[in-house]
Every structure is written in C-alpha cells, then in structure tokens.
Short mmCIF file of C-alpha atoms and ligand atoms in Angstrom, two decimals:
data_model
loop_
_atom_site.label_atom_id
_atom_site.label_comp_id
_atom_site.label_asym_id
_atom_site.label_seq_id
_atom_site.Cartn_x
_atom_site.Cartn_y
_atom_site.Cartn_z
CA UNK A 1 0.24 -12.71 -1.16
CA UNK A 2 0.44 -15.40 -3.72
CA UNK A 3 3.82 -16.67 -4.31
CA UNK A 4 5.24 -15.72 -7.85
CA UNK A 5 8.59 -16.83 -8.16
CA UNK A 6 9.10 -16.60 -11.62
CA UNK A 7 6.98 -13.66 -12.72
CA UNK A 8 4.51 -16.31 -12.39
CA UNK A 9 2.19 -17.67 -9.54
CA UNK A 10 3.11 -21.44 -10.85
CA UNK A 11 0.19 -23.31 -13.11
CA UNK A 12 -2.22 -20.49 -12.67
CA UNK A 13 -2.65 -18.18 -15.77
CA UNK A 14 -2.83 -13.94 -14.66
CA UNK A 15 -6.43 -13.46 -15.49
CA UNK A 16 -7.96 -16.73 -13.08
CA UNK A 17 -5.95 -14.97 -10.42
CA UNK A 18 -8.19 -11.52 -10.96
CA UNK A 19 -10.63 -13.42 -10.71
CA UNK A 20 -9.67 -15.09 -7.47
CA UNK A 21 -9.38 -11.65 -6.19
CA UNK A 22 -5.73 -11.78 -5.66
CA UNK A 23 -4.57 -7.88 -5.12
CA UNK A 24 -0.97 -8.14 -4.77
CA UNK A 25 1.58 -11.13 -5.50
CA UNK A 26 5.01 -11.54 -4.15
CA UNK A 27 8.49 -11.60 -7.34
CA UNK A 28 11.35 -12.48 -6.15
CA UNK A 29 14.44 -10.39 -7.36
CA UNK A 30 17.04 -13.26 -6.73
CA UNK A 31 15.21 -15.54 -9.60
CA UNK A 32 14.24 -12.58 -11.84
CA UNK A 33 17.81 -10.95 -11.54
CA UNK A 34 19.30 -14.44 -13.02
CA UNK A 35 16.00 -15.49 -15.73
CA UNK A 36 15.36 -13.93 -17.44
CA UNK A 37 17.50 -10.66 -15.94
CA UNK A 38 16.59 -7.16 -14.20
CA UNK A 39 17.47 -5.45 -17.88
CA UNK A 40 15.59 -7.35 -19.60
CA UNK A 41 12.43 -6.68 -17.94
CA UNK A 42 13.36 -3.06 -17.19
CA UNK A 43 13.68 -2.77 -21.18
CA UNK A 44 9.97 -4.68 -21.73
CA UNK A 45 8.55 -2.04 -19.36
CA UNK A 46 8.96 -3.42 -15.42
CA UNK A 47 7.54 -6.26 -14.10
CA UNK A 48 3.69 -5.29 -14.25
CA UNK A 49 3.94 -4.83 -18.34
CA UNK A 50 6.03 -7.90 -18.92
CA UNK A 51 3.61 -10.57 -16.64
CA UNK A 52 0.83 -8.86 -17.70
CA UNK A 53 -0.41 -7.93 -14.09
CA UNK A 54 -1.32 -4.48 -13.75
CA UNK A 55 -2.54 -5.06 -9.77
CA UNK A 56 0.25 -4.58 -7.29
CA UNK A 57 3.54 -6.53 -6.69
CA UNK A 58 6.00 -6.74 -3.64
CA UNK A 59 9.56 -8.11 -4.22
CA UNK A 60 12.02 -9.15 -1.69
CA UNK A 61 15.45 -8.07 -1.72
CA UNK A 62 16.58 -11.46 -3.17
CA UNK A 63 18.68 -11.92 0.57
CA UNK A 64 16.67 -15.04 1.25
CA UNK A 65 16.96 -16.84 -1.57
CA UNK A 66 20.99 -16.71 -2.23
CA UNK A 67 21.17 -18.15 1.46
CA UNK A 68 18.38 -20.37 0.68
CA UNK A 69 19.17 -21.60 -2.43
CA UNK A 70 22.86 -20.35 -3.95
CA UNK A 71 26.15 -22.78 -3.10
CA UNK A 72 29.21 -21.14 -1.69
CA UNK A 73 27.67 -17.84 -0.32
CA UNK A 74 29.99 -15.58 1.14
CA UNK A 75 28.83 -12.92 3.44
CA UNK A 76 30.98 -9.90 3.91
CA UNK A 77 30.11 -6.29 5.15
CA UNK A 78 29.98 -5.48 1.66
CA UNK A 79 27.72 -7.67 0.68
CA UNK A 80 26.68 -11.34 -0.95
CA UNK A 81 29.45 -13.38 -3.26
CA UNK A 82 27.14 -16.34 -4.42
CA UNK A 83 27.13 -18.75 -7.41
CA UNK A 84 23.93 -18.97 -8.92
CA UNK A 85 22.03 -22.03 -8.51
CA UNK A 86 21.00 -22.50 -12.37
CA UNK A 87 24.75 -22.19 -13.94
CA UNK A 88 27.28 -22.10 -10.84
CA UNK A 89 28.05 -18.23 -12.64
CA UNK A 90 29.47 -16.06 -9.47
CA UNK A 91 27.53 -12.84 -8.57
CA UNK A 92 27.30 -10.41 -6.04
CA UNK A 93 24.56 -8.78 -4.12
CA UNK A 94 25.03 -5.37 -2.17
CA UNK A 95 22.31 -3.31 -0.89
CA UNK A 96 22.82 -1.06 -3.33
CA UNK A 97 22.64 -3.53 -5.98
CA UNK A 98 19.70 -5.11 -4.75
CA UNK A 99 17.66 -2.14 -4.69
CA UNK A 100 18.99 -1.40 -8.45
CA UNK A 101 17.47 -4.69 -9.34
CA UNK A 102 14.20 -3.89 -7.29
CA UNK A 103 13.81 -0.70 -8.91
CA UNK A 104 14.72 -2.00 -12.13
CA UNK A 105 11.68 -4.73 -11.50
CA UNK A 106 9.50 -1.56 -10.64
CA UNK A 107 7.25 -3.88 -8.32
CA UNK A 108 4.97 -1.44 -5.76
CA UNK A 109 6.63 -2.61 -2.98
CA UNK A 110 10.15 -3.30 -2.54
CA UNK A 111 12.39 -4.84 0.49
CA UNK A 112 15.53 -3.83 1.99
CA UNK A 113 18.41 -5.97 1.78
CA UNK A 114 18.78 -7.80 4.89
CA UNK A 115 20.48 -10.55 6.23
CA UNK A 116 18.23 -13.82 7.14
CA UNK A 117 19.77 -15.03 10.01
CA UNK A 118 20.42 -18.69 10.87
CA UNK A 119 18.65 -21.06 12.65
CA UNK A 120 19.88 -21.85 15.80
CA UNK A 121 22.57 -19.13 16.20
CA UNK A 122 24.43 -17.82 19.20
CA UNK A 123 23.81 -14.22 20.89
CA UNK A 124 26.90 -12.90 19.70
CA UNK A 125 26.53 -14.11 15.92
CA UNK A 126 22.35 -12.79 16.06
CA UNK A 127 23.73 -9.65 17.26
CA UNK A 128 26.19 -8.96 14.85
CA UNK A 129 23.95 -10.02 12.14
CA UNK A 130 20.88 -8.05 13.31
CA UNK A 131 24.25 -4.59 13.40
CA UNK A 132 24.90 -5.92 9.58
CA UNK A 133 21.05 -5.81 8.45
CA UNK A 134 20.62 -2.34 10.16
CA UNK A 135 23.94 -0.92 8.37
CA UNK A 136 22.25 -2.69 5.09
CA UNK A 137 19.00 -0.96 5.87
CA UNK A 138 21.02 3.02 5.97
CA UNK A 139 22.78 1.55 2.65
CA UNK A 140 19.16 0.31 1.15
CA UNK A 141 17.18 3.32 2.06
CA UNK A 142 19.78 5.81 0.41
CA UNK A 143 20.57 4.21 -2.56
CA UNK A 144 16.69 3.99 -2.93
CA UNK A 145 16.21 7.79 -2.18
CA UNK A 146 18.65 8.91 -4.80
CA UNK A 147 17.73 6.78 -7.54
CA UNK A 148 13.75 6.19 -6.55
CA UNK A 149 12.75 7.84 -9.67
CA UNK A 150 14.93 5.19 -12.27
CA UNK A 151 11.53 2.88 -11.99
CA UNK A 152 10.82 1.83 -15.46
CA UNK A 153 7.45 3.53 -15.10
CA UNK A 154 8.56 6.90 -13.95
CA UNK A 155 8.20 10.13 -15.89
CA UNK A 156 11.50 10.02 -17.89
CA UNK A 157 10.99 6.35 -19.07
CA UNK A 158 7.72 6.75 -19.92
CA UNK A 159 7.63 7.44 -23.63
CA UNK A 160 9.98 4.46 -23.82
CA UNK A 161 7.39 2.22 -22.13
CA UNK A 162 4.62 3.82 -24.22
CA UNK A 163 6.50 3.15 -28.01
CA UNK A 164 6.33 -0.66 -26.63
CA UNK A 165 3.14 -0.93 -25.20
CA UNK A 166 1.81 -1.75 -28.47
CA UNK A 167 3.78 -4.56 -29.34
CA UNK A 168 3.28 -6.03 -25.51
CA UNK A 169 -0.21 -6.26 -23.88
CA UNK A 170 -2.83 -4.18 -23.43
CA UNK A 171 -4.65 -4.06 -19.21
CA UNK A 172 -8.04 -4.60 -18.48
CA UNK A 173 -10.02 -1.47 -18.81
CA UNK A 174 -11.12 -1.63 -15.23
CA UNK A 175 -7.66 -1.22 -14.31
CA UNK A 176 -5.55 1.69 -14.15
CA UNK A 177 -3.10 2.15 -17.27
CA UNK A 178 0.38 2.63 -15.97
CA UNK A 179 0.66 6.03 -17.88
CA UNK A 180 -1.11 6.82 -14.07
CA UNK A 181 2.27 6.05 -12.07
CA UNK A 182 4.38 8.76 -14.14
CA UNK A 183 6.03 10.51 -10.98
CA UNK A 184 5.19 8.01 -8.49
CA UNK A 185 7.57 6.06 -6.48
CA UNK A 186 7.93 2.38 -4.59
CA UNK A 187 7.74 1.72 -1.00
CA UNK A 188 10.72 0.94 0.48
CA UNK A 189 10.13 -1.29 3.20
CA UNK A 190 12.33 -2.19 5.88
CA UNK A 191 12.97 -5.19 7.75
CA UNK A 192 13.19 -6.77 11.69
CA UNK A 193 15.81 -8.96 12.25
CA UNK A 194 16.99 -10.76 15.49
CA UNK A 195 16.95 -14.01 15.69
CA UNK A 196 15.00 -15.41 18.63
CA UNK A 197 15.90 -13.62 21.03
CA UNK A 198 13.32 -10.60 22.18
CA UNK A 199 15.23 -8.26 23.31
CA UNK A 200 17.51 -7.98 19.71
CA UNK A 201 14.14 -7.84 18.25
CA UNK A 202 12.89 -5.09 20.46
CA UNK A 203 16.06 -3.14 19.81
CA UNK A 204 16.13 -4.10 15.79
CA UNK A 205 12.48 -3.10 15.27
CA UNK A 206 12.86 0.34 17.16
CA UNK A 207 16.06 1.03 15.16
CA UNK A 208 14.23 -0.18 12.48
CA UNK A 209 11.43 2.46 12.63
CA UNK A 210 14.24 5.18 13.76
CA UNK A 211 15.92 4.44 10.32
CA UNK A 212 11.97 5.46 8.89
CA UNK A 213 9.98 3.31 6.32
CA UNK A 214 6.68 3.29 4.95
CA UNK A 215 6.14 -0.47 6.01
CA UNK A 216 8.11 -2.72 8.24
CA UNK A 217 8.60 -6.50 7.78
CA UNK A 218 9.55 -9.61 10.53
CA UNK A 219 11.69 -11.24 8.68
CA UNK A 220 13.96 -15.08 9.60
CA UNK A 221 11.12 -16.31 10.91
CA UNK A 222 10.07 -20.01 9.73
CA UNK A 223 13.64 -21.10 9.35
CA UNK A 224 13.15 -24.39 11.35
CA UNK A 225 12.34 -22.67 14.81
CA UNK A 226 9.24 -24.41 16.57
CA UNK A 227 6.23 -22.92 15.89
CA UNK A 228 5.33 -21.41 19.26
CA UNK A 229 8.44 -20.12 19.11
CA UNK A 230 7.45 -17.76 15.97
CA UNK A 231 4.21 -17.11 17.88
CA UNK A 232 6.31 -15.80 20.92
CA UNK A 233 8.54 -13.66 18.66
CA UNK A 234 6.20 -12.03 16.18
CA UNK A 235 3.99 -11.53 18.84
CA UNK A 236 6.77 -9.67 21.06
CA UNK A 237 8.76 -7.68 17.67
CA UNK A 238 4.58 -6.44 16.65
CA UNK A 239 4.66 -4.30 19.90
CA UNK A 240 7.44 -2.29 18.71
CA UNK A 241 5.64 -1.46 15.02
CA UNK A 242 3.87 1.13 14.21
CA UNK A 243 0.13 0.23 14.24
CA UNK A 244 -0.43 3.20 11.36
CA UNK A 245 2.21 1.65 9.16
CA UNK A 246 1.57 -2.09 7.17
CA UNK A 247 3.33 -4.67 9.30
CA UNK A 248 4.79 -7.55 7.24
CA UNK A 249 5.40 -11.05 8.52
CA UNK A 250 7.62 -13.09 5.86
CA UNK A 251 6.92 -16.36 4.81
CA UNK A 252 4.04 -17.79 6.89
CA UNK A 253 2.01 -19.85 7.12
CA UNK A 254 -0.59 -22.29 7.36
CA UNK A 255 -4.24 -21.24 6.79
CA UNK A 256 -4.99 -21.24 10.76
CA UNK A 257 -1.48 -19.43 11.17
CA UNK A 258 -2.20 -16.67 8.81
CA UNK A 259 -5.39 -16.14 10.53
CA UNK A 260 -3.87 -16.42 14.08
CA UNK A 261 -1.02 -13.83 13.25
CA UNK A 262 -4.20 -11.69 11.06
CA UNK A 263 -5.32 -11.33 14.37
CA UNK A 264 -2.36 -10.45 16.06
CA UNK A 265 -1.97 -7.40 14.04
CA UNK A 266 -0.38 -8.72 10.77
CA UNK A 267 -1.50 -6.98 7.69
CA UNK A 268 0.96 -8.73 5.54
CA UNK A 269 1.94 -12.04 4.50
CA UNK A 270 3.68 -14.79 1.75
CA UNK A 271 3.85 -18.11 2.06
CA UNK A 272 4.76 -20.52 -1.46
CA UNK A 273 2.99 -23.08 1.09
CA UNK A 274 -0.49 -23.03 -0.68
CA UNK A 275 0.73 -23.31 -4.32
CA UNK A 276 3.60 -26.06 -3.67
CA UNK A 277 1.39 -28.04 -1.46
CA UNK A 278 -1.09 -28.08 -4.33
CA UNK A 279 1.44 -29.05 -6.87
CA UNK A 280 2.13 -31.96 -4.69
CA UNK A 281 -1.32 -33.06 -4.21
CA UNK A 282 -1.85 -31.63 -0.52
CA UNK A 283 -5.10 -29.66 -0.40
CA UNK A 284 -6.79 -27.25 1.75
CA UNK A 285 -10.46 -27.55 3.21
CA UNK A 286 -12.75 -26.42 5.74
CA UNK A 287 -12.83 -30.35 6.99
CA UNK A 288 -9.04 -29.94 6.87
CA UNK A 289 -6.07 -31.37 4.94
CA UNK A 290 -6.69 -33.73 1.70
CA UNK A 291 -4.06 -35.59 0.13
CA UNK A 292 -5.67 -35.81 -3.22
CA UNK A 293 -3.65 -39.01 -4.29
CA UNK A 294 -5.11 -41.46 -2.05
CA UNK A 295 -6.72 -44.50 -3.24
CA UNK A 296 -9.57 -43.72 -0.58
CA UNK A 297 -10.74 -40.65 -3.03
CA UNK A 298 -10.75 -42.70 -6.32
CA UNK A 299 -14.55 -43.72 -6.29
CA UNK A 300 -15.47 -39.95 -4.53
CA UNK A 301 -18.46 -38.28 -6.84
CA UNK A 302 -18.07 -35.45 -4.45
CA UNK A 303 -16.40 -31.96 -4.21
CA UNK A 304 -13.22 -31.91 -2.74
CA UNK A 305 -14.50 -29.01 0.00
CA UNK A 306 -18.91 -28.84 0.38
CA UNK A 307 -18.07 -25.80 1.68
CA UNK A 308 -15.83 -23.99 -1.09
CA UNK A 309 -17.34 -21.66 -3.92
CA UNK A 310 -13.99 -22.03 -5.85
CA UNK A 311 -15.01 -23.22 -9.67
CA UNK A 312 -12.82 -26.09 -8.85
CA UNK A 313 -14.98 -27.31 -6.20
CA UNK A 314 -18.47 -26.23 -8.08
CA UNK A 315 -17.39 -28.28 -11.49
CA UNK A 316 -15.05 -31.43 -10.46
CA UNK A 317 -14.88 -34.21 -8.30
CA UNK A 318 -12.57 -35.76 -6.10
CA UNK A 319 -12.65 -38.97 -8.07
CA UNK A 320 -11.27 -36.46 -11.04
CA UNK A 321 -8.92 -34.79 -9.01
CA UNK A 322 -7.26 -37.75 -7.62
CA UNK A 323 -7.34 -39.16 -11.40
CA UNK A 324 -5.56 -36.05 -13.01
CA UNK A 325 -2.76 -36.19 -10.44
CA UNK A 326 -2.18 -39.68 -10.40
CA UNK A 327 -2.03 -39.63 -14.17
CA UNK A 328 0.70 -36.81 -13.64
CA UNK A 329 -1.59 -34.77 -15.98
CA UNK A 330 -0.46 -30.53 -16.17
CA UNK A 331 -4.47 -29.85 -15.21
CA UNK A 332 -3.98 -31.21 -11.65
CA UNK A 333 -1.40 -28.39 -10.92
CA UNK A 334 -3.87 -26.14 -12.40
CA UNK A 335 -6.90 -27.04 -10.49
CA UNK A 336 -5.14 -27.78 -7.11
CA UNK A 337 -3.45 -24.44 -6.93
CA UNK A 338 -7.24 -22.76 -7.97
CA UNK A 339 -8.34 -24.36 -4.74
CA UNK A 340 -5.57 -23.90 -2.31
CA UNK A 341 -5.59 -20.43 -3.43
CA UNK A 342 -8.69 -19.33 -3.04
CA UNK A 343 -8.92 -21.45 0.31
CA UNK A 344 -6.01 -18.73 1.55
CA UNK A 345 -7.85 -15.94 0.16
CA UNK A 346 -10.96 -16.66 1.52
CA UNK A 347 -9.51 -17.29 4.93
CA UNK A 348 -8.13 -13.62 4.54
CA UNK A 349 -11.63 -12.29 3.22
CA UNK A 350 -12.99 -13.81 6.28
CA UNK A 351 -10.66 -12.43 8.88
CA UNK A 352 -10.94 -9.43 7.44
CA UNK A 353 -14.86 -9.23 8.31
CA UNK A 354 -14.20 -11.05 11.64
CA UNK A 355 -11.87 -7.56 12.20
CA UNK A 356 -14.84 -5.37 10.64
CA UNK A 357 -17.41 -6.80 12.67
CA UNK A 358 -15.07 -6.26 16.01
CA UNK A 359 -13.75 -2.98 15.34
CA UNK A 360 -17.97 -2.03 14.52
CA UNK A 361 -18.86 -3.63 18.06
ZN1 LIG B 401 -12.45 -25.18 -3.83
#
C-alpha cells in the first residue's frame, strides 16, 4: 500500500496511480482528523468521494503518529492527551474516538487503536503495554460494532452523499459507484503488539484472534530494532495468525524486505519508504539503489532502470532526472515517485506469480 498521508499519495495525481495498478492506499486518521478534519470529509461524502479514489483505502488508528510525531503525549488508560504538531492545540485520542474518526473517514479498512510500543523497553513496561492495547482492542471493537453503520456511505447517509455528488466528482465508469456500499460495513482490524519479546507476541496475537477480527496486523515493528530482529519476530507472531484471515505487517520495508516477509506469509504491507525516498532523490532499480543527484548521472542518455516498463523509464533519461532534481524542479517529485512506485508494485506483482507458480507445482 502506497502511503497517502494527506488524502494524497504525495506528487502523484489519483488517476497515474490507477494506472500504476495501485488497489488500495494507506490515510492516516491522525493527519486527516487535524487537516482538514474527520467532519469535514464525513460532510463531502468520506474519504473515497473527497480524494477522488473510488478503489479501496485502509487507515490506521492515528496511535502511531501522535507518538511519532505530537509533543507532550500523555498516555493514560483512557487514552492519548497530545498537542498537535501543526498548532500545539491539545487533543485527545480514545479508542472510541479513534474509531469515530475512522468511521467518519469511511476508508474499507480500519485499525484498532493500539499502543506502539517503544523501542528498547523493559519486560514489565512491553507487558503492560501489550494488557493496554488488548483492553484498547475490547474498547475498539465495540464502539465499532455499535456504531459500524454511521459510515458516511451507509444506507441512512446516502441521499445526503447523493444531493452532493453532483457538485463533487464523478468515478470512472469501470468502477463501482458508491451507491453499491449502501448497507455495507468496514473491517475492523486488530492489532499484535509485544515488543520483542516472543513469547508477549505469542500471547498478544492469540488474544488477539480470541478478541475476533476480520484481519490482524504486527504492529511496533521498524521502530529502530535491527533488522533481523523484525525478521525473528514477524516470523515467530505469523505462526499464531490465522492463515484464512489477511495478515498485516505495518510499516515495512525495503523492496527485498517486502518480498522476503511476502514470502513469509504477509499479505499486507505500508511503507512511506518508496515515495519519501523518491522525493529525496533515492531511487529504486533492478541494478539496485540510484541516488539520482550525483554528478556521475549528469551526461547519462540512458533510462534510469533497462529493466523497468514504468513511463518514467520508457520516456526520460537519467541525465533529465538528475537535471530536474538538482534544479529543485516540482516534476522530479513527480517522476521519481512514478518509478519508485511502480518498482514496489511490480516487486508485489512478481511475488505474487512466484506464489502462483508454487502453490500450481
Ligand atoms: Zn521506471
């Protein structure tokens, strides 16, 4: 999943990621709940009608980003105190509020409110952190059961939605118009907690799946750990999954990580790694990392990958590339996050036939 922060995958305009065959990108609740605000959105018709993106969208639980990102977070039972990392303004996240704002987004998948926990931490602090998320997860999952049909797409908001649609945007034909999801309802998913330490991991995930979700993420992973470390963990929490249900791992990875975990059993990942990289000039290709800015590239009539089909790669060179982004022009964000993107997709596309081929064998 494409990283769109801001109901936006950065520099890359909604109909260039169709066509990059993105099916799902990844909103996240904490941004979208301050800028432009959960009402607001809720009142233009839910996420999908105010981006303009009628394919699916996950959004976290916006837990990750107010410790990530907010000053002065205070953690209590209760939930989140933060200030807000745009104004300093003081606000508060509960699970219960943070499915409000999910379901007020009206993404197709939503997360529970967890707690990310620290990196390093001791095995009394990942243990009572691990207790808080599962008490969170109870607190998500029935909030989300009794108000599951407030999505801003369900039946009784419908001919609210359908009085603005003309004003807003009209979908591709090829895609399903929204009047499709009256009834329907988002998938809650829940997370894994633990730290890194197995055995909380073990014992979060099977509580986890007690608890009952249609989807189950590994979540406070890639929080500074080493990376065989995450390998060890996500390997040792994915035993404890359902195999039937998607399994979710959180913020990963590198192209040869995604396709490592892929293979592990991972049907699910984020990572803002290929469109930040690309916004800072560090590119993706099948003879490895490019850092477009060197001087080495200015004379370079060639593609930046031989081997890419991306319309970045079939039009430009790397003598243009390095140009654009040395001139700090807006179309070398554009055209590097093409690439990178569709260098992660195609990695995907291509494990998936790897698992095709094996499952046919
Ligand atoms: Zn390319």
């Amino acid at each position: 999943m494409p990283v769109g922060t801001a109901a936006t995958v950065k520099a890359v305009p909604q109909d260039v990621l169709e066509e990059l065959g993105v099916e799902i990108l990844l909103g996240n609740t904490y941004h979208l709940y301050l800028r432009p605000g959960i009402e607001q959105v809720r009142g233009l018709g839910g996420l999908h009608r105010f981006m303009a993106w009628p394919r699916a969208i996950l959004t976290d639980s916006g837990g990750f980003q107010v410790f990530s990102l907010s000053a002065l977070t205070k953690v209590t039972e209760e939930g989140v105190r933060f200030r807000s990392h745009l104004d300093g303004a003081s606000h508060f996240f509960t699970p219960e509020s943070a499915m409000q704002a999910q379901i007020g987004l009206g993404a197709d998948i939503i997360m529970a409110f967890d707690e990310c926990t620290e990196y390093p931490a001791d095995a009394v602090r990942t243990r009572a952190s691990m207790e808080m998320t599962l008490r969170w997860a109870e607190r998500s999952k029935a909030y989300f059961e009794g108000h599951k049909n407030e999505v801003p797409w369900g039946g009784s908001q419908l001919s609210a939605v359908s009085s603005q649609q003309k004003h807003v945007l009209r979908f591709a034909q090829d895609d399903k118009p929204q009047q499709d999801m009256a009834g329907k309802t988002q998938a809650l998913f829940g997370i894994v907690q633990g730290g890194m330490d197995r055995e909380l991991r073990r014992e979060s995930a099977l509580r986890t799946v007690e608890i009952g979700f249609p989807g189950y993420a590994i979540g406070g992973l890639s929080v500074g750990e080493p990376r065989e470390l995450t390998r060890e963990i996500v390997e040792s929490t994915l035993e404890y999954l359902p195999k039937d249900k998607p399994r979710y791992l959180m913020g990963v990875g590198t192209p040869e990580e995604i396709a490592l975990y892929a293979g592990m059993g991972v049907d699910m990942m984020d990572c803002v790694l290929p469109t930040r990289a690309a916004r800072h000039g560090l590119l993706f290709t099948s003879e490895g990392r490019v850092s477009i800015k060197q001087a080495r590239y200015a004379e370079d009539a060639g593609p930046l990958d031989p081997a890419c089909s991306c319309l970045v790669c079939q039009r430009y060179s790397r003598a243009y590339l390095r140009h654009l982004y040395a001139a700090n022009e807006l179309l070398a964000q554009v055209l590097n996050t093409v690439h990178n993107l569709h260098f992660y997709l195609e990695t995907m596309r291509r494990v998936r036939a790897e698992i095709q081929n094996m499952s046919r064998e």
